[in-house]
Amino acid sequence: MKITLIFAALACTALPIVALAETGPATAPARVAVVVDIATPPGITDDKIRTVMAQQTAQYAQVPGLIRKYFTIRPGHFGGIYYWSSKAAAEAWFNDTWHARVKATYGTPGEVTYYDVPVAVDGVKP
């Protein structure tokens, strides 16, 4: 009996998320997340990357369709996590010109991966 009650409580808790996921695409724009990963060129430090990222924030605030961007760094790589209002907006940004500029600037192509976002949740603000 106790297990049944716990399962029922969990199922009820999940209902709003499931309902949102099922109705989201029909009622909301199809949002996408994009993860970009670029190999850090030799001789470029993480501090230099952080400085350049900080200088670019105003530029990204003006990009049509971009909801949010996280600048990212990991050992030997940098990039970003982008949250877009639509796949069309993301594809307009990550076009052939963007790919050519990344290759010319960093000497390596950027890896761009698209993800559908059927549901997004804002967590509790710290």
PDB file of N, CA and C in Angstrom, residues 4-20:
ATOM      1  N   THR A   4       2.360   1.898  -3.408  1.00  0.00           N
ATOM      2  CA  THR A   4       1.347   2.409  -4.322  1.00  0.00           C
ATOM      3  C   THR A   4       1.118   3.894  -4.100  1.00  0.00           C
ATOM      4  N   LEU A   5       1.054   4.335  -2.854  1.00  0.00           N
ATOM      5  CA  LEU A   5       0.847   5.750  -2.555  1.00  0.00           C
ATOM      6  C   LEU A   5       2.029   6.590  -3.021  1.00  0.00           C
ATOM      7  N   ILE A   6       3.224   6.089  -2.827  1.00  0.00           N
ATOM      8  CA  ILE A   6       4.409   6.823  -3.269  1.00  0.00           C
ATOM      9  C   ILE A   6       4.412   6.940  -4.787  1.00  0.00           C
ATOM     10  N   PHE A   7       4.104   5.838  -5.483  1.00  0.00           N
ATOM     11  CA  PHE A   7       4.057   5.859  -6.934  1.00  0.00           C
ATOM     12  C   PHE A   7       2.986   6.835  -7.422  1.00  0.00           C
ATOM     13  N   ALA A   8       1.824   6.815  -6.791  1.00  0.00           N
ATOM     14  CA  ALA A   8       0.736   7.719  -7.174  1.00  0.00           C
ATOM     15  C   ALA A   8       1.150   9.173  -6.972  1.00  0.00           C
ATOM     16  N   ALA A   9       1.831   9.457  -5.864  1.00  0.00           N
ATOM     17  CA  ALA A   9       2.280  10.825  -5.608  1.00  0.00           C
ATOM     18  C   ALA A   9       3.303  11.259  -6.659  1.00  0.00           C
ATOM     19  N   LEU A  10       4.220  10.384  -7.004  1.00  0.00           N
ATOM     20  CA  LEU A  10       5.210  10.711  -8.027  1.00  0.00           C
ATOM     21  C   LEU A  10       4.547  10.922  -9.384  1.00  0.00           C
ATOM     22  N   ALA A  11       3.597  10.087  -9.718  1.00  0.00           N
ATOM     23  CA  ALA A  11       2.893  10.210 -10.997  1.00  0.00           C
ATOM     24  C   ALA A  11       2.151  11.539 -11.074  1.00  0.00           C
ATOM     25  N   CYS A  12       1.500  11.939  -9.999  1.00  0.00           N
ATOM     26  CA  CYS A  12       0.775  13.209  -9.980  1.00  0.00           C
ATOM     27  C   CYS A  12       1.732  14.389 -10.096  1.00  0.00           C
ATOM     28  N   THR A  13       2.880  14.279  -9.480  1.00  0.00           N
ATOM     29  CA  THR A  13       3.877  15.340  -9.553  1.00  0.00           C
ATOM     30  C   THR A  13       4.370  15.513 -10.977  1.00  0.00           C
ATOM     31  N   ALA A  14       4.500  14.435 -11.705  1.00  0.00           N
ATOM     32  CA  ALA A  14       5.028  14.493 -13.068  1.00  0.00           C
ATOM     33  C   ALA A  14       3.988  14.935 -14.092  1.00  0.00           C
ATOM     34  N   LEU A  15       2.716  14.888 -13.766  1.00  0.00           N
ATOM     35  CA  LEU A  15       1.672  15.213 -14.739  1.00  0.00           C
ATOM     36  C   LEU A  15       1.833  16.587 -15.378  1.00  0.00           C
ATOM     37  N   PRO A  16       2.092  17.648 -14.619  1.00  0.00           N
ATOM     38  CA  PRO A  16       2.227  18.944 -15.296  1.00  0.00           C
ATOM     39  C   PRO A  16       3.377  18.976 -16.297  1.00  0.00           C
ATOM     40  N   ILE A  17       4.472  18.305 -16.009  1.00  0.00           N
ATOM     41  CA  ILE A  17       5.610  18.285 -16.925  1.00  0.00           C
ATOM     42  C   ILE A  17       5.250  17.498 -18.175  1.00  0.00           C
ATOM     43  N   VAL A  18       4.628  16.352 -17.996  1.00  0.00           N
ATOM     44  CA  VAL A  18       4.226  15.539 -19.144  1.00  0.00           C
ATOM     45  C   VAL A  18       3.232  16.300 -20.007  1.00  0.00           C
ATOM     46  N   ALA A  19       2.266  16.954 -19.383  1.00  0.00           N
ATOM     47  CA  ALA A  19       1.275  17.708 -20.143  1.00  0.00           C
ATOM     48  C   ALA A  19       1.944  18.832 -20.921  1.00  0.00           C
ATOM     49  N   LEU A  20       2.878  19.520 -20.305  1.00  0.00           N
ATOM     50  CA  LEU A  20       3.581  20.587 -20.987  1.00  0.00           C
ATOM     51  C   LEU A  20       4.375  20.040 -22.165  1.00  0.00           C
TER      52      LEU A  20
END
